[in-house]
Short mmCIF file of C-alpha atoms in Angstrom, two decimals:
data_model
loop_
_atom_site.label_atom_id
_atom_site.label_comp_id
_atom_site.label_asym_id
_atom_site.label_seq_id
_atom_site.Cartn_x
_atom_site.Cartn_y
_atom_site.Cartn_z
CA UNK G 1439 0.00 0.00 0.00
CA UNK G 1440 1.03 3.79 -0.56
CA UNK G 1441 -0.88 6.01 0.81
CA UNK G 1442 1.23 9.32 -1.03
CA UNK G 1443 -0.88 11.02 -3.87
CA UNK G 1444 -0.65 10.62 -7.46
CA UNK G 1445 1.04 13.63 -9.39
CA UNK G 1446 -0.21 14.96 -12.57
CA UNK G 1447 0.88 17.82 -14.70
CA UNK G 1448 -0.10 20.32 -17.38
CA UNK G 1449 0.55 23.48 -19.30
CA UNK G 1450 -3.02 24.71 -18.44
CA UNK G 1451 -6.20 23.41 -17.19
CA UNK G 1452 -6.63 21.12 -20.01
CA UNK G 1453 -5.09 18.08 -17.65
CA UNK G 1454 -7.56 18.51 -15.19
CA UNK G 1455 -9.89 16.12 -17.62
CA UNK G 1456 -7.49 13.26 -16.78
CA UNK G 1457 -7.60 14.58 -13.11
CA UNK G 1458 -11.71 13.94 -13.34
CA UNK G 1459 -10.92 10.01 -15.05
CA UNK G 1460 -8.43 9.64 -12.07
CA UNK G 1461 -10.53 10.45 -9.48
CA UNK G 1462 -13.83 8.82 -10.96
CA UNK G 1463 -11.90 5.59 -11.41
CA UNK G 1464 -9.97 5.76 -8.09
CA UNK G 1465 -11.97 8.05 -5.37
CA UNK G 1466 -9.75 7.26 -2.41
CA UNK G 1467 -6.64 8.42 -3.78
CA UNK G 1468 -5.24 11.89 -3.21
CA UNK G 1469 -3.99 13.75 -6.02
CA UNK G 1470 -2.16 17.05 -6.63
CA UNK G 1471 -1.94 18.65 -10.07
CA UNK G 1472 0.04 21.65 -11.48
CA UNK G 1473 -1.02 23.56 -14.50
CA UNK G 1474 1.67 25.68 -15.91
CA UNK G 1475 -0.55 28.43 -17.45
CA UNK G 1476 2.12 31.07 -17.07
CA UNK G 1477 3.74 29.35 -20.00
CA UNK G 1478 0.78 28.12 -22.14
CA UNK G 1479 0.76 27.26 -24.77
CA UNK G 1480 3.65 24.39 -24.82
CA UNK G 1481 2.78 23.81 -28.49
CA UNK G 1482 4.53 26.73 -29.52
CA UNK G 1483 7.67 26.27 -28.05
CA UNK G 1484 10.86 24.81 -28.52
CA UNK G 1485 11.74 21.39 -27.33
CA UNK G 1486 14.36 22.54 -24.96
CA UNK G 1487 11.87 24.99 -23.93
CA UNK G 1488 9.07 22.37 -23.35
CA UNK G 1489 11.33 19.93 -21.11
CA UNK G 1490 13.43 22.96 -18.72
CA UNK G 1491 9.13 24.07 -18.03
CA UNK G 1492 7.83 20.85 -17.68
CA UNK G 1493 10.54 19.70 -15.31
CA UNK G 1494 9.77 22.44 -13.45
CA UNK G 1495 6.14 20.81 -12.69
CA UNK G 1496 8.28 17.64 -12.20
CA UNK G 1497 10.63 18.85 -9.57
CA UNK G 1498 7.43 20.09 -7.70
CA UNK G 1499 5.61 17.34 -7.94
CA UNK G 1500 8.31 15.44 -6.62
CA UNK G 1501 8.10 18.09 -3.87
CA UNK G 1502 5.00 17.10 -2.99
CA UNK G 1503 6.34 13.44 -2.10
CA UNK G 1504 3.70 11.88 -5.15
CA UNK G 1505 4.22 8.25 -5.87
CA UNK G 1506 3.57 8.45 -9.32
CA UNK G 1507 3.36 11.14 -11.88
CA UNK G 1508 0.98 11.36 -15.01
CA UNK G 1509 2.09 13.84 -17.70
CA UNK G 1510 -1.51 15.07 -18.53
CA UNK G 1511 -0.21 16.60 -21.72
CA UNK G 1512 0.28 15.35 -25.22
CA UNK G 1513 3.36 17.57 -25.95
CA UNK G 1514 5.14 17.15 -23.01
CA UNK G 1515 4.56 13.20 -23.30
CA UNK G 1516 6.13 13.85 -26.89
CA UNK G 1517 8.81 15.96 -25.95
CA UNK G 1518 10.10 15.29 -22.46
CA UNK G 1519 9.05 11.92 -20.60
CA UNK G 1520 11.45 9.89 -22.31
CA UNK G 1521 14.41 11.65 -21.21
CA UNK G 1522 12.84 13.21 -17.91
CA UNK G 1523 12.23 9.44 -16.75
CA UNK G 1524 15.54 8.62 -17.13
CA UNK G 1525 16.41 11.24 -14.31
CA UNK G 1526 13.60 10.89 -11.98
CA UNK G 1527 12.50 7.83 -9.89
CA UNK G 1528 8.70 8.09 -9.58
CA UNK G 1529 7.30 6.51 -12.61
CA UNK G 1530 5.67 8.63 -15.13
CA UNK G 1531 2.71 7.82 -17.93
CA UNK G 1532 2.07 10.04 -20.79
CA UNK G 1533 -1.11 10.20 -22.84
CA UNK G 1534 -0.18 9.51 -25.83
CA UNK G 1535 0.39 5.86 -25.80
CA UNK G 1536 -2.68 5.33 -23.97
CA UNK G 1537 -5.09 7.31 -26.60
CA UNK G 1538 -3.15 5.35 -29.48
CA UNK G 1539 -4.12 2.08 -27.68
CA UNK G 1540 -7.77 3.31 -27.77
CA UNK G 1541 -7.61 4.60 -31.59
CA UNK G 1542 -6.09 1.82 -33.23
CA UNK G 1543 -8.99 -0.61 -30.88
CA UNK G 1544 -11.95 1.59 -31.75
CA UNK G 1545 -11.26 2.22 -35.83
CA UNK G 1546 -13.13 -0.12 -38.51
CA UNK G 1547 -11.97 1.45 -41.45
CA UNK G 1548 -8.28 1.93 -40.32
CA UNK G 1549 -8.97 5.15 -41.08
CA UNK G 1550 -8.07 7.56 -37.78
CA UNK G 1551 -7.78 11.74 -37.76
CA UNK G 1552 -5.83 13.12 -34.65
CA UNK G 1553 -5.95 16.70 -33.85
CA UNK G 1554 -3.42 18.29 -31.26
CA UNK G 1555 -0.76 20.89 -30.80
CA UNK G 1556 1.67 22.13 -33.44
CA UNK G 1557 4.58 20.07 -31.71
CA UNK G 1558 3.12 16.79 -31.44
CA UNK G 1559 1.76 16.96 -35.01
CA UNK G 1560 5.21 17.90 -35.88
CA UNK G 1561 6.73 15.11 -34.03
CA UNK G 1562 4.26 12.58 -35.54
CA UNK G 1563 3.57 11.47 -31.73
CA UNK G 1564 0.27 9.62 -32.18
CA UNK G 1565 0.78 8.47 -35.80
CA UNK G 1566 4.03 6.51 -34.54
CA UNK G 1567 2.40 4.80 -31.38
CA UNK G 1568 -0.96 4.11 -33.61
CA UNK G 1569 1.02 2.20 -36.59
CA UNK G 1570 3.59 0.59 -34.19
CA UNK G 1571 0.20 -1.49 -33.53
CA UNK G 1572 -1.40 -1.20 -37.05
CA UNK G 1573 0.89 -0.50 -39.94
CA UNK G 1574 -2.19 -0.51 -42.09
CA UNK G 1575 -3.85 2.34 -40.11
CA UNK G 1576 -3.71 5.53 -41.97
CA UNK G 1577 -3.47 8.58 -39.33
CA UNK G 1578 -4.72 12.06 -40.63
CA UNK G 1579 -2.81 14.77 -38.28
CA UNK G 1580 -4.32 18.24 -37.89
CA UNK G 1581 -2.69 20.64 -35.80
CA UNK G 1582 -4.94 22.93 -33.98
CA UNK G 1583 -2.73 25.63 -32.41
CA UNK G 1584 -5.47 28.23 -32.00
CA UNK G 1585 -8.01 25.81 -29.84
CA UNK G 1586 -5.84 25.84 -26.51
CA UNK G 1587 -5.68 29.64 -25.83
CA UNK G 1588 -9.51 29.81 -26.53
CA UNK G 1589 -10.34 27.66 -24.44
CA UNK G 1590 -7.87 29.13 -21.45
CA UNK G 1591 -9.64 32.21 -21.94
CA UNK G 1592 -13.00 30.12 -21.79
CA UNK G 1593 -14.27 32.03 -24.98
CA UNK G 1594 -17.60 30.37 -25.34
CA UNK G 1595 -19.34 28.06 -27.68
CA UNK G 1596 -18.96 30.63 -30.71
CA UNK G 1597 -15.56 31.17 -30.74
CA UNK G 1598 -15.14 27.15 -30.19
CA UNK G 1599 -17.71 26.06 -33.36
CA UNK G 1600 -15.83 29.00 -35.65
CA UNK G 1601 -12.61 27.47 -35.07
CA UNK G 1602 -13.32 24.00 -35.35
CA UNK G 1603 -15.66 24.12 -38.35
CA UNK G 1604 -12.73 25.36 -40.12
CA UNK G 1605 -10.06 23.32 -38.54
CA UNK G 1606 -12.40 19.86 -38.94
CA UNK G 1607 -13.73 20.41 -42.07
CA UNK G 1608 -11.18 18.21 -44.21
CA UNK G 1609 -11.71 15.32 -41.74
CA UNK G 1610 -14.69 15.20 -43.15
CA UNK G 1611 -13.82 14.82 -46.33
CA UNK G 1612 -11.26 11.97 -45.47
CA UNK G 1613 -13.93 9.45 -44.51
CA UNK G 1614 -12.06 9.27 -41.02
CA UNK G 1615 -14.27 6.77 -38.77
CA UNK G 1616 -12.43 7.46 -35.41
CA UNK G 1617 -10.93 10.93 -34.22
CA UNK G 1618 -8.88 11.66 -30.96
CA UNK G 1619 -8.38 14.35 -29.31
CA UNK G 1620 -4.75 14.85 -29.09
CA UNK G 1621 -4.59 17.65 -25.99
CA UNK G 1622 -5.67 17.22 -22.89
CA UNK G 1623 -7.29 20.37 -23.15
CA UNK G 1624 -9.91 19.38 -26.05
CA UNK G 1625 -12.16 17.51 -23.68
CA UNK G 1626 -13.48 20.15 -22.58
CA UNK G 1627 -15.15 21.26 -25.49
CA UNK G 1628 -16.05 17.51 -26.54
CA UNK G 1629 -19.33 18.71 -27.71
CA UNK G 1630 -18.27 21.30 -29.80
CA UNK G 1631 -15.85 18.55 -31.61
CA UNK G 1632 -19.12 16.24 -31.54
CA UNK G 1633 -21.20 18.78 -33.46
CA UNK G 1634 -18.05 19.55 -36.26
CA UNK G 1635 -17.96 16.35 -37.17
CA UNK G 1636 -19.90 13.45 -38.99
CA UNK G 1637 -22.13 11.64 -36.79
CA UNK G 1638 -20.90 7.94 -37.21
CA UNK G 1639 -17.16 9.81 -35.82
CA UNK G 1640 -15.99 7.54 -33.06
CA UNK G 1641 -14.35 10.85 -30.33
CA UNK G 1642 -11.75 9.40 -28.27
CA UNK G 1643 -10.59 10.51 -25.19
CA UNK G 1644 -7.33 9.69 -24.35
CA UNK G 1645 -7.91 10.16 -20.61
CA UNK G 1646 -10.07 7.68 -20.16
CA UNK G 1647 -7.26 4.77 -21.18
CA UNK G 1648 -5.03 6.56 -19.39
CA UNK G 1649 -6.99 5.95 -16.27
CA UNK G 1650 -7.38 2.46 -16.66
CA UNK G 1651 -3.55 2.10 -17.82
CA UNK G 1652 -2.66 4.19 -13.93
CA UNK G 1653 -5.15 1.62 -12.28
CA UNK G 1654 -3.56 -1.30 -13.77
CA UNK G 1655 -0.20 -0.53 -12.74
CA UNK G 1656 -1.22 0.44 -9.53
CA UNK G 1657 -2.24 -2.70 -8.56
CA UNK G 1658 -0.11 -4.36 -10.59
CA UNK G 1659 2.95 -2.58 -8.11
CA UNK G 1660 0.35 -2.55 -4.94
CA UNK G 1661 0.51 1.45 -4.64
CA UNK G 1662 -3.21 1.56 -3.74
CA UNK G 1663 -4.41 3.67 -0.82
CA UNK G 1664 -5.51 1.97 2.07
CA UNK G 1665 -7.86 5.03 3.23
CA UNK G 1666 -11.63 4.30 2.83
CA UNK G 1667 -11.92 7.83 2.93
CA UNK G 1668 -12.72 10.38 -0.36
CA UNK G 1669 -8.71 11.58 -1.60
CA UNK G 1670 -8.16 14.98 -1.06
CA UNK G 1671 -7.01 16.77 -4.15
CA UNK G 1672 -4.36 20.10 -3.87
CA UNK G 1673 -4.76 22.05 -7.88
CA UNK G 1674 -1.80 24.25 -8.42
CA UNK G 1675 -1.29 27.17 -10.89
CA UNK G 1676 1.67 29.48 -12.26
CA UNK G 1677 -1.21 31.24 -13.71
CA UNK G 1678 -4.03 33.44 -13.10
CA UNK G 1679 -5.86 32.03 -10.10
CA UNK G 1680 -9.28 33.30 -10.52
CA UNK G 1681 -8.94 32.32 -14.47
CA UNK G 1682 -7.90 28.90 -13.44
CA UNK G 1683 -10.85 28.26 -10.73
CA UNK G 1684 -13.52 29.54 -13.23
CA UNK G 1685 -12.25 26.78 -15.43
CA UNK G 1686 -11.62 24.03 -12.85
CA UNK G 1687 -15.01 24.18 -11.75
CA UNK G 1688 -16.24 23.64 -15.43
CA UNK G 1689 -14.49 20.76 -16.00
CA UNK G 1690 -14.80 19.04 -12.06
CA UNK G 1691 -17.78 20.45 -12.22
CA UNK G 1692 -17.72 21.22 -8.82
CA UNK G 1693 -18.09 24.75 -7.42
CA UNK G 1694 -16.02 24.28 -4.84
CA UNK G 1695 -13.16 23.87 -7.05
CA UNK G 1696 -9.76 26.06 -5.87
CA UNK G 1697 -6.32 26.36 -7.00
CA UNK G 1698 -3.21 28.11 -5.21
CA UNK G 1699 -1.02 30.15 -6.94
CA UNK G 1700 2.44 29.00 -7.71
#
């Protein structure tokens, strides 16, 4: 049994949709999450920019005496958990892998669109983990750079439908039967993708394998909690606080929601 918390970290609030899996999943663990908002977006950056921020969040996390850590963010699973891993102890699990599993299970056609950041379209992230299982899949790669500051600034269903009409609009022409949502952030405007695209368009979620995937090693390494109690869950932000707390409580929906500033 461990009865430390599980880390997870972001460049925003778009992680805190694997923070909901997490604690739906496993309701007696404690967690503790940092978004790095101060720096958002990561998608933008450089890759020696991306892994000095994100081990940043690492180094705090680690702070926080976490028994695990979950980067809850494509392009720092892209970028910087191979070679942070090799430096840390605690083990970490990205996203990516986990949403690939999910894509290359859930298409019939073999015929999968992923949209995410600039970087981990540029770095082919998901259409290397999805073909490593199914050479024959074809994976359509979008980049959506414009989607994660919207939503940070939580610019409302019009902004979100004018963006992705435009930035969704050749899936549909690609006869794509499964499409994931490559950034933890995306989630939160599910229904928005829902509406941009054709019906029979399986969404997935990486978040929701990658709760199952933490579960299953959990066990598999006896890290469970032995409290029968609810986990307590600490949110911390470089960001804007208020900003950040409007959000969380959208996407926890809980109104209680509060983050501390960083």
């Amino acid at each position: 049994m461990d009865n430390r918390p599980i880390g997870l970290l972001d460049s925003g609030v778009g992680g805190l949709t694997v923070v909901k899996k997490i604690i739906a999943k496993m309701p007696h663990e404690a967690t503790v999450f940092i978004g790095d908002n101060a720096h958002i977006p990561y998608g933008d950056k450089s890759k020696a920019e991306i892994i000095a921020l994100t081990k940043q969040s690492v180094n705090f996390l680690i702070s926080k005496n976490v028994k695990l850590i979950i980067f809850a963010c494509n392009t720092a699973t892209a970028v910087a958990m191979k070679a942070i891993q090799k430096e840390i102890e605690p083990q970490i699990i990205g996203v990516i892998q986990s949403g690939a599993v999910a894509a290359a299970n859930a298409t019939k056609n073999k015929n999968v669109a992923v949209v995410a950041t600039k970087m981990t379209v540029g770095l082919h992230a998901y259409q290397k983990e999805i073909q490593a299982r199914d050479p024959e899949i074809t994976v359509n790669e979008i980049a959506a750079p414009q989607i994660v500051p919207l939503i940070e600034n939580n610019a409302g269903h019009q902004a979100y439908m004018a963006a992705l009409k435009k930035i969704l609009l050749p899936i549909n022409n690609l006869g794509v039967d499964t499409l994931v949502l490559g950034c933890t952030h995306y989630p939160i405007i599910r229904s928005e993708f829902a509406q941009c695209v054709k019906p029979a368009v399986q969404i997935i979620d990486p978040a929701d394998q990658v709760a199952q995937y933490t579960y299953n090693i959990m066990k598999r390494d006896q890290m469970f909690t032995d409290s029968s109690a609810k986990g307590k869950h600490e949110y911390y932000t470089t960001g804007d606080v208020k900003m950040f707390d409007e959000l969380g409580k959208i996407v926890l929906q809980d109104e209680k929601f509060s983050a501390q500033d960083l």
